[in-house]
Amino acid sequence: AQKVTQAQTEISVVEKEDVTLDCVYETRDTTYYLFWYKQPPSGELVFLIRRNSFDEQNEISGRYSWNFQKSTSSFNFTITASQVVDSAVYFCALSEAWIQGAQKLVFGQGTRLTINP
Amino acid sequence: NAGVMQNPRHLVRRRGQEARLRCSPMKGHSHVYWYRQLPEEGLKFMVYLQKENIIDESGMPKERFSAEFPKEGPSILRIQQVVRGDSAAYFCASSPGTPWADTQYFGPGTRLTVL
């Protein structure tokens, strides 16, 4: 069975600090997809990134970066020079390989990140 | 370029009433997913639909819950005879159904409160 674990329930840092959100996953599939979503206080879910299992390149997008390591089944998310607007709940998610169009997501419990001014 | 739309954003029902949640996918998206988020929890998959077809409903409770995605109009998640435990945020997501490169985009959610 698939499982996503976000061990950090809550993180609180001061603005401009770097912060890393951990995500560990379990799957028996050899092809799978990993995602990060952001849920700000307003409640909507915002897509941040998708990573395919066969692509282990790390990715950087502005202050955001993602470190994918298949050897440790981890897909960690780092925010550099954090800002108050980064305060949100962040979810890591996993989906199986594409089979007849079905790609349901399995979510972690989420990490509530608070950036203090 | 409108995103996924859900309405209503907030819905209050008394125990025993029916709740109808609507979802209009992004333009060009033919795949719709429904997820439920209980308070302080992550999202749990409920059902996956394509036009006029339920593809996977493995996450749907066996009773009182149903979903449809008609040929015309939005997808509907219907909860009959609501109970307090149904209080949650219900999110709809849509995707274009691109093999091996699909991404689900979420709507703003419907917050259901059962009194």
PDB file of C-alpha atoms in Angstrom:
ATOM      1  CA  ALA A   1       0.000   0.000   0.000  1.00  0.00           C
ATOM      2  CA  GLN A   2       1.104   3.535  -0.628  1.00  0.00           C
ATOM      3  CA  LYS A   3       1.879   5.860   2.237  1.00  0.00           C
ATOM      4  CA  VAL A   4       3.221   9.368   2.689  1.00  0.00           C
ATOM      5  CA  THR A   5       4.689  10.526   5.980  1.00  0.00           C
ATOM      6  CA  GLN A   6       5.295  14.124   6.929  1.00  0.00           C
ATOM      7  CA  ALA A   7       6.762  13.753  10.377  1.00  0.00           C
ATOM      8  CA  GLN A   8       6.866  17.470  11.109  1.00  0.00           C
ATOM      9  CA  THR A   9       3.398  18.490  12.217  1.00  0.00           C
ATOM     10  CA  GLU A  10       4.284  22.137  12.825  1.00  0.00           C
ATOM     11  CA  ILE A  11       7.319  24.291  12.142  1.00  0.00           C
ATOM     12  CA  SER A  12       7.816  27.864  13.252  1.00  0.00           C
ATOM     13  CA  VAL A  13      10.720  30.017  12.102  1.00  0.00           C
ATOM     14  CA  VAL A  14      11.621  33.652  11.931  1.00  0.00           C
ATOM     15  CA  GLU A  15      11.414  35.439   8.609  1.00  0.00           C
ATOM     16  CA  LYS A  16      14.457  35.074   6.344  1.00  0.00           C
ATOM     17  CA  GLU A  17      15.461  31.743   7.838  1.00  0.00           C
ATOM     18  CA  ASP A  18      15.736  28.704   5.580  1.00  0.00           C
ATOM     19  CA  VAL A  19      13.370  25.857   6.347  1.00  0.00           C
ATOM     20  CA  THR A  20      13.094  22.278   5.079  1.00  0.00           C
ATOM     21  CA  LEU A  21       9.885  20.248   5.075  1.00  0.00           C
ATOM     22  CA  ASP A  22      10.417  16.514   5.080  1.00  0.00           C
ATOM     23  CA  CYS A  23       8.443  13.960   3.097  1.00  0.00           C
ATOM     24  CA  VAL A  24       9.006  10.202   3.133  1.00  0.00           C
ATOM     25  CA  TYR A  25       6.964   7.880   0.974  1.00  0.00           C
ATOM     26  CA  GLU A  26       6.306   4.164   0.559  1.00  0.00           C
ATOM     27  CA  THR A  27       5.267   2.458  -2.644  1.00  0.00           C
ATOM     28  CA  ARG A  28       5.784  -0.855  -4.399  1.00  0.00           C
ATOM     29  CA  ASP A  29       5.441   0.718  -7.824  1.00  0.00           C
ATOM     30  CA  THR A  30       8.554   1.331  -9.863  1.00  0.00           C
ATOM     31  CA  THR A  31       6.888   4.243 -11.626  1.00  0.00           C
ATOM     32  CA  TYR A  32       5.175   6.844  -9.505  1.00  0.00           C
ATOM     33  CA  TYR A  33       4.687  10.574  -9.095  1.00  0.00           C
ATOM     34  CA  LEU A  34       5.319  12.916  -6.214  1.00  0.00           C
ATOM     35  CA  PHE A  35       3.695  16.272  -5.594  1.00  0.00           C
ATOM     36  CA  TRP A  36       3.778  19.201  -3.221  1.00  0.00           C
ATOM     37  CA  TYR A  37       0.738  21.383  -2.614  1.00  0.00           C
ATOM     38  CA  LYS A  38       0.377  24.518  -0.498  1.00  0.00           C
ATOM     39  CA  GLN A  39      -2.754  25.336   1.498  1.00  0.00           C
ATOM     40  CA  PRO A  40      -2.658  28.961   2.678  1.00  0.00           C
ATOM     41  CA  PRO A  41      -4.972  30.224   5.437  1.00  0.00           C
ATOM     42  CA  SER A  42      -7.620  31.005   2.822  1.00  0.00           C
ATOM     43  CA  GLY A  43      -8.019  27.256   2.369  1.00  0.00           C
ATOM     44  CA  GLU A  44      -7.477  26.555  -1.310  1.00  0.00           C
ATOM     45  CA  LEU A  45      -4.879  24.041  -2.514  1.00  0.00           C
ATOM     46  CA  VAL A  46      -2.140  25.380  -4.721  1.00  0.00           C
ATOM     47  CA  PHE A  47      -0.050  23.064  -6.891  1.00  0.00           C
ATOM     48  CA  LEU A  48       3.702  23.581  -6.457  1.00  0.00           C
ATOM     49  CA  ILE A  49       5.527  20.750  -8.195  1.00  0.00           C
ATOM     50  CA  ARG A  50       5.237  17.293  -9.752  1.00  0.00           C
ATOM     51  CA  ARG A  51       8.200  14.934  -9.923  1.00  0.00           C
ATOM     52  CA  ASN A  52       8.268  11.639 -11.860  1.00  0.00           C
ATOM     53  CA  SER A  53      10.047   8.699 -10.264  1.00  0.00           C
ATOM     54  CA  PHE A  54      12.411   8.277 -13.190  1.00  0.00           C
ATOM     55  CA  ASP A  55      13.636  11.862 -12.927  1.00  0.00           C
ATOM     56  CA  GLU A  56      15.839  12.349  -9.875  1.00  0.00           C
ATOM     57  CA  GLN A  57      17.082  15.782 -10.770  1.00  0.00           C
ATOM     58  CA  ASN A  58      16.590  18.309  -8.056  1.00  0.00           C
ATOM     59  CA  GLU A  59      14.584  21.366  -8.941  1.00  0.00           C
ATOM     60  CA  ILE A  60      14.791  25.007  -7.986  1.00  0.00           C
ATOM     61  CA  SER A  61      12.105  27.610  -8.524  1.00  0.00           C
ATOM     62  CA  GLY A  62      12.982  30.964  -7.033  1.00  0.00           C
ATOM     63  CA  ARG A  63      13.222  30.528  -3.270  1.00  0.00           C
ATOM     64  CA  TYR A  64      11.778  26.997  -3.479  1.00  0.00           C
ATOM     65  CA  SER A  65      13.831  23.873  -4.052  1.00  0.00           C
ATOM     66  CA  TRP A  66      13.074  20.178  -3.953  1.00  0.00           C
ATOM     67  CA  ASN A  67      15.434  17.294  -3.184  1.00  0.00           C
ATOM     68  CA  PHE A  68      14.264  13.926  -4.511  1.00  0.00           C
ATOM     69  CA  GLN A  69      16.225  10.869  -3.337  1.00  0.00           C
ATOM     70  CA  LYS A  70      14.920   7.462  -4.361  1.00  0.00           C
ATOM     71  CA  SER A  71      17.518   5.709  -2.189  1.00  0.00           C
ATOM     72  CA  THR A  72      15.873   7.081   0.946  1.00  0.00           C
ATOM     73  CA  SER A  73      12.346   7.431  -0.507  1.00  0.00           C
ATOM     74  CA  SER A  74      12.318  11.103   0.317  1.00  0.00           C
ATOM     75  CA  PHE A  75      11.116  14.212  -1.452  1.00  0.00           C
ATOM     76  CA  ASN A  76      12.021  17.166   0.743  1.00  0.00           C
ATOM     77  CA  PHE A  77      11.056  20.775   0.166  1.00  0.00           C
ATOM     78  CA  THR A  78      13.236  23.727   1.153  1.00  0.00           C
ATOM     79  CA  ILE A  79      12.238  27.363   1.313  1.00  0.00           C
ATOM     80  CA  THR A  80      15.172  29.741   1.298  1.00  0.00           C
ATOM     81  CA  ALA A  81      14.931  33.164   2.953  1.00  0.00           C
ATOM     82  CA  SER A  82      11.401  32.481   4.148  1.00  0.00           C
ATOM     83  CA  GLN A  83       8.736  35.166   4.089  1.00  0.00           C
ATOM     84  CA  VAL A  84       5.553  35.679   6.061  1.00  0.00           C
ATOM     85  CA  VAL A  85       3.532  34.878   2.924  1.00  0.00           C
ATOM     86  CA  ASP A  86       5.015  31.383   2.985  1.00  0.00           C
ATOM     87  CA  SER A  87       2.948  30.612   6.080  1.00  0.00           C
ATOM     88  CA  ALA A  88       0.639  27.755   5.116  1.00  0.00           C
ATOM     89  CA  VAL A  89       0.054  24.048   5.455  1.00  0.00           C
ATOM     90  CA  TYR A  90       2.158  22.108   2.970  1.00  0.00           C
ATOM     91  CA  PHE A  91       1.139  18.687   1.719  1.00  0.00           C
ATOM     92  CA  CYS A  92       3.280  16.070   0.057  1.00  0.00           C
ATOM     93  CA  ALA A  93       1.401  13.561  -2.108  1.00  0.00           C
ATOM     94  CA  LEU A  94       2.097  10.380  -4.063  1.00  0.00           C
ATOM     95  CA  SER A  95       0.274   8.751  -6.950  1.00  0.00           C
ATOM     96  CA  GLU A  96       0.600   5.446  -8.691  1.00  0.00           C
ATOM     97  CA  ALA A  97       1.615   4.981 -12.258  1.00  0.00           C
ATOM     98  CA  TRP A  98      -0.934   5.918 -14.862  1.00  0.00           C
ATOM     99  CA  ILE A  99      -3.322   3.008 -15.275  1.00  0.00           C
ATOM    100  CA  GLN A 100      -6.381   3.530 -17.423  1.00  0.00           C
ATOM    101  CA  GLY A 101      -6.531   7.141 -16.458  1.00  0.00           C
ATOM    102  CA  ALA A 102      -6.654   6.600 -12.708  1.00  0.00           C
ATOM    103  CA  GLN A 103      -4.131   8.574 -10.720  1.00  0.00           C
ATOM    104  CA  LYS A 104      -5.560   9.133  -7.267  1.00  0.00           C
ATOM    105  CA  LEU A 105      -3.354  10.994  -4.841  1.00  0.00           C
ATOM    106  CA  VAL A 106      -2.306   9.756  -1.409  1.00  0.00           C
ATOM    107  CA  PHE A 107      -1.570  12.725   0.846  1.00  0.00           C
ATOM    108  CA  GLY A 108       0.599  13.118   3.902  1.00  0.00           C
ATOM    109  CA  GLN A 109      -0.858  14.692   7.018  1.00  0.00           C
ATOM    110  CA  GLY A 110       0.630  18.058   6.162  1.00  0.00           C
ATOM    111  CA  THR A 111       3.133  20.364   7.850  1.00  0.00           C
ATOM    112  CA  ARG A 112       1.883  23.673   9.212  1.00  0.00           C
ATOM    113  CA  LEU A 113       4.579  26.261   8.573  1.00  0.00           C
ATOM    114  CA  THR A 114       4.476  29.564  10.408  1.00  0.00           C
ATOM    115  CA  ILE A 115       6.862  32.336   9.442  1.00  0.00           C
ATOM    116  CA  ASN A 116       7.117  34.978  12.130  1.00  0.00           C
ATOM    117  CA  PRO A 117       8.099  38.550  11.273  1.00  0.00           C
TER     118      PRO A 117
ATOM    119  CA  ASN B   1      -8.441  31.185 -17.858  1.00  0.00           C
ATOM    120  CA  ALA B   2     -10.694  30.049 -15.043  1.00  0.00           C
ATOM    121  CA  GLY B   3      -9.483  27.415 -12.652  1.00  0.00           C
ATOM    122  CA  VAL B   4     -11.514  24.684 -11.027  1.00  0.00           C
ATOM    123  CA  MET B   5     -14.726  26.123  -9.642  1.00  0.00           C
ATOM    124  CA  GLN B   6     -16.655  24.791  -6.717  1.00  0.00           C
ATOM    125  CA  ASN B   7     -19.894  25.961  -5.209  1.00  0.00           C
ATOM    126  CA  PRO B   8     -21.096  26.652  -2.735  1.00  0.00           C
ATOM    127  CA  ARG B   9     -17.962  27.624  -0.810  1.00  0.00           C
ATOM    128  CA  HIS B  10     -19.747  27.126   2.488  1.00  0.00           C
ATOM    129  CA  LEU B  11     -22.754  24.922   3.131  1.00  0.00           C
ATOM    130  CA  VAL B  12     -24.648  24.434   6.367  1.00  0.00           C
ATOM    131  CA  ARG B  13     -27.054  21.546   6.742  1.00  0.00           C
ATOM    132  CA  ARG B  14     -29.010  20.052   9.611  1.00  0.00           C
ATOM    133  CA  ARG B  15     -28.728  16.376  10.359  1.00  0.00           C
ATOM    134  CA  GLY B  16     -30.857  14.350   7.959  1.00  0.00           C
ATOM    135  CA  GLN B  17     -30.805  16.884   5.124  1.00  0.00           C
ATOM    136  CA  GLU B  18     -29.148  16.447   1.761  1.00  0.00           C
ATOM    137  CA  ALA B  19     -25.977  18.212   0.638  1.00  0.00           C
ATOM    138  CA  ARG B  20     -25.120  18.824  -3.024  1.00  0.00           C
ATOM    139  CA  LEU B  21     -21.640  19.991  -3.909  1.00  0.00           C
ATOM    140  CA  ARG B  22     -20.799  21.155  -7.414  1.00  0.00           C
ATOM    141  CA  CYS B  23     -17.547  21.190  -9.313  1.00  0.00           C
ATOM    142  CA  SER B  24     -16.750  22.641 -12.718  1.00  0.00           C
ATOM    143  CA  PRO B  25     -13.378  21.443 -14.000  1.00  0.00           C
ATOM    144  CA  MET B  26     -10.833  23.609 -15.733  1.00  0.00           C
ATOM    145  CA  LYS B  27     -11.448  24.143 -19.412  1.00  0.00           C
ATOM    146  CA  GLY B  28     -10.133  21.217 -21.394  1.00  0.00           C
ATOM    147  CA  HIS B  29     -10.021  18.874 -18.407  1.00  0.00           C
ATOM    148  CA  SER B  30     -12.026  15.671 -18.670  1.00  0.00           C
ATOM    149  CA  HIS B  31     -11.009  14.014 -15.396  1.00  0.00           C
ATOM    150  CA  VAL B  32     -12.534  14.936 -12.047  1.00  0.00           C
ATOM    151  CA  TYR B  33     -11.524  13.773  -8.585  1.00  0.00           C
ATOM    152  CA  TRP B  34     -13.197  14.389  -5.229  1.00  0.00           C
ATOM    153  CA  TYR B  35     -11.280  14.443  -1.942  1.00  0.00           C
ATOM    154  CA  ARG B  36     -12.389  14.995   1.643  1.00  0.00           C
ATOM    155  CA  GLN B  37     -10.383  16.803   4.301  1.00  0.00           C
ATOM    156  CA  LEU B  38     -11.464  16.229   7.862  1.00  0.00           C
ATOM    157  CA  PRO B  39     -10.400  18.849  10.428  1.00  0.00           C
ATOM    158  CA  GLU B  40      -6.634  18.867  11.023  1.00  0.00           C
ATOM    159  CA  GLU B  41      -6.098  15.981   8.608  1.00  0.00           C
ATOM    160  CA  GLY B  42      -4.768  15.458   5.118  1.00  0.00           C
ATOM    161  CA  LEU B  43      -6.940  14.892   2.112  1.00  0.00           C
ATOM    162  CA  LYS B  44      -8.449  11.497   1.415  1.00  0.00           C
ATOM    163  CA  PHE B  45      -9.437  10.331  -2.051  1.00  0.00           C
ATOM    164  CA  MET B  46     -13.122   9.633  -2.553  1.00  0.00           C
ATOM    165  CA  VAL B  47     -13.952   9.153  -6.231  1.00  0.00           C
ATOM    166  CA  TYR B  48     -12.616   9.634  -9.753  1.00  0.00           C
ATOM    167  CA  LEU B  49     -14.905  10.321 -12.688  1.00  0.00           C
ATOM    168  CA  GLN B  50     -14.763  10.993 -16.387  1.00  0.00           C
ATOM    169  CA  LYS B  51     -17.720  12.280 -18.360  1.00  0.00           C
ATOM    170  CA  GLU B  52     -20.728  10.027 -17.623  1.00  0.00           C
ATOM    171  CA  ASN B  53     -18.532   7.398 -15.981  1.00  0.00           C
ATOM    172  CA  ILE B  54     -17.386   6.601 -12.481  1.00  0.00           C
ATOM    173  CA  ILE B  55     -13.920   5.111 -12.884  1.00  0.00           C
ATOM    174  CA  ASP B  56     -12.838   4.564  -9.283  1.00  0.00           C
ATOM    175  CA  GLU B  57     -15.035   5.026  -6.207  1.00  0.00           C
ATOM    176  CA  SER B  58     -12.918   3.027  -3.814  1.00  0.00           C
ATOM    177  CA  GLY B  59     -12.755   5.923  -1.328  1.00  0.00           C
ATOM    178  CA  MET B  60     -16.466   6.620  -1.176  1.00  0.00           C
ATOM    179  CA  PRO B  61     -18.436   5.597   1.908  1.00  0.00           C
ATOM    180  CA  LYS B  62     -20.752   2.740   1.000  1.00  0.00           C
ATOM    181  CA  GLU B  63     -23.924   4.521   1.994  1.00  0.00           C
ATOM    182  CA  ARG B  64     -25.388   7.997   1.531  1.00  0.00           C
ATOM    183  CA  PHE B  65     -22.640   9.260  -0.797  1.00  0.00           C
ATOM    184  CA  SER B  66     -22.863   9.393  -4.570  1.00  0.00           C
ATOM    185  CA  ALA B  67     -21.155  11.262  -7.380  1.00  0.00           C
ATOM    186  CA  GLU B  68     -21.829  11.990 -11.010  1.00  0.00           C
ATOM    187  CA  PHE B  69     -20.248  13.843 -13.900  1.00  0.00           C
ATOM    188  CA  PRO B  70     -22.903  14.236 -16.585  1.00  0.00           C
ATOM    189  CA  LYS B  71     -22.265  14.897 -20.238  1.00  0.00           C
ATOM    190  CA  GLU B  72     -23.347  18.496 -19.716  1.00  0.00           C
ATOM    191  CA  GLY B  73     -22.833  20.478 -16.555  1.00  0.00           C
ATOM    192  CA  PRO B  74     -20.712  20.192 -13.439  1.00  0.00           C
ATOM    193  CA  SER B  75     -19.771  17.171 -11.411  1.00  0.00           C
ATOM    194  CA  ILE B  76     -21.983  16.681  -8.367  1.00  0.00           C
ATOM    195  CA  LEU B  77     -21.106  15.082  -5.048  1.00  0.00           C
ATOM    196  CA  ARG B  78     -24.282  14.236  -3.202  1.00  0.00           C
ATOM    197  CA  ILE B  79     -24.551  13.349   0.463  1.00  0.00           C
ATOM    198  CA  GLN B  80     -27.914  12.136   1.651  1.00  0.00           C
ATOM    199  CA  GLN B  81     -29.125  12.275   5.247  1.00  0.00           C
ATOM    200  CA  VAL B  82     -26.047  14.084   6.477  1.00  0.00           C
ATOM    201  CA  VAL B  83     -24.605  13.389   9.915  1.00  0.00           C
ATOM    202  CA  ARG B  84     -22.233  15.450  12.052  1.00  0.00           C
ATOM    203  CA  GLY B  85     -19.307  13.300  10.973  1.00  0.00           C
ATOM    204  CA  ASP B  86     -19.773  14.508   7.395  1.00  0.00           C
ATOM    205  CA  SER B  87     -18.596  17.974   8.423  1.00  0.00           C
ATOM    206  CA  ALA B  88     -15.424  18.530   6.424  1.00  0.00           C
ATOM    207  CA  ALA B  89     -13.918  20.380   3.500  1.00  0.00           C
ATOM    208  CA  TYR B  90     -14.632  18.712   0.178  1.00  0.00           C
ATOM    209  CA  PHE B  91     -12.206  19.419  -2.610  1.00  0.00           C
ATOM    210  CA  CYS B  92     -12.615  18.782  -6.283  1.00  0.00           C
ATOM    211  CA  ALA B  93      -9.643  18.466  -8.611  1.00  0.00           C
ATOM    212  CA  SER B  94      -9.461  18.202 -12.353  1.00  0.00           C
ATOM    213  CA  SER B  95      -6.772  17.109 -14.760  1.00  0.00           C
ATOM    214  CA  PRO B  96      -6.392  16.895 -18.521  1.00  0.00           C
ATOM    215  CA  GLY B  97      -5.752  13.165 -18.374  1.00  0.00           C
ATOM    216  CA  THR B  98      -2.335  13.328 -19.970  1.00  0.00           C
ATOM    217  CA  PRO B  99      -0.730   9.897 -19.686  1.00  0.00           C
ATOM    218  CA  TRP B 100       2.479   9.885 -17.653  1.00  0.00           C
ATOM    219  CA  ALA B 101       2.409  13.646 -17.142  1.00  0.00           C
ATOM    220  CA  ASP B 102      -0.854  14.391 -15.403  1.00  0.00           C
ATOM    221  CA  THR B 103      -1.353  17.001 -12.702  1.00  0.00           C
ATOM    222  CA  GLN B 104      -4.466  17.580 -10.634  1.00  0.00           C
ATOM    223  CA  TYR B 105      -5.512  21.168 -10.018  1.00  0.00           C
ATOM    224  CA  PHE B 106      -7.772  21.806  -7.091  1.00  0.00           C
ATOM    225  CA  GLY B 107     -10.759  24.021  -6.580  1.00  0.00           C
ATOM    226  CA  PRO B 108     -11.200  26.217  -3.496  1.00  0.00           C
ATOM    227  CA  GLY B 109     -13.234  23.569  -1.689  1.00  0.00           C
ATOM    228  CA  THR B 110     -16.684  23.447  -0.115  1.00  0.00           C
ATOM    229  CA  ARG B 111     -16.794  23.633   3.660  1.00  0.00           C
ATOM    230  CA  LEU B 112     -19.730  21.553   4.852  1.00  0.00           C
ATOM    231  CA  THR B 113     -20.998  22.066   8.382  1.00  0.00           C
ATOM    232  CA  VAL B 114     -23.647  19.732   9.748  1.00  0.00           C
ATOM    233  CA  LEU B 115     -25.560  21.072  12.734  1.00  0.00           C
TER     234      LEU B 115
END
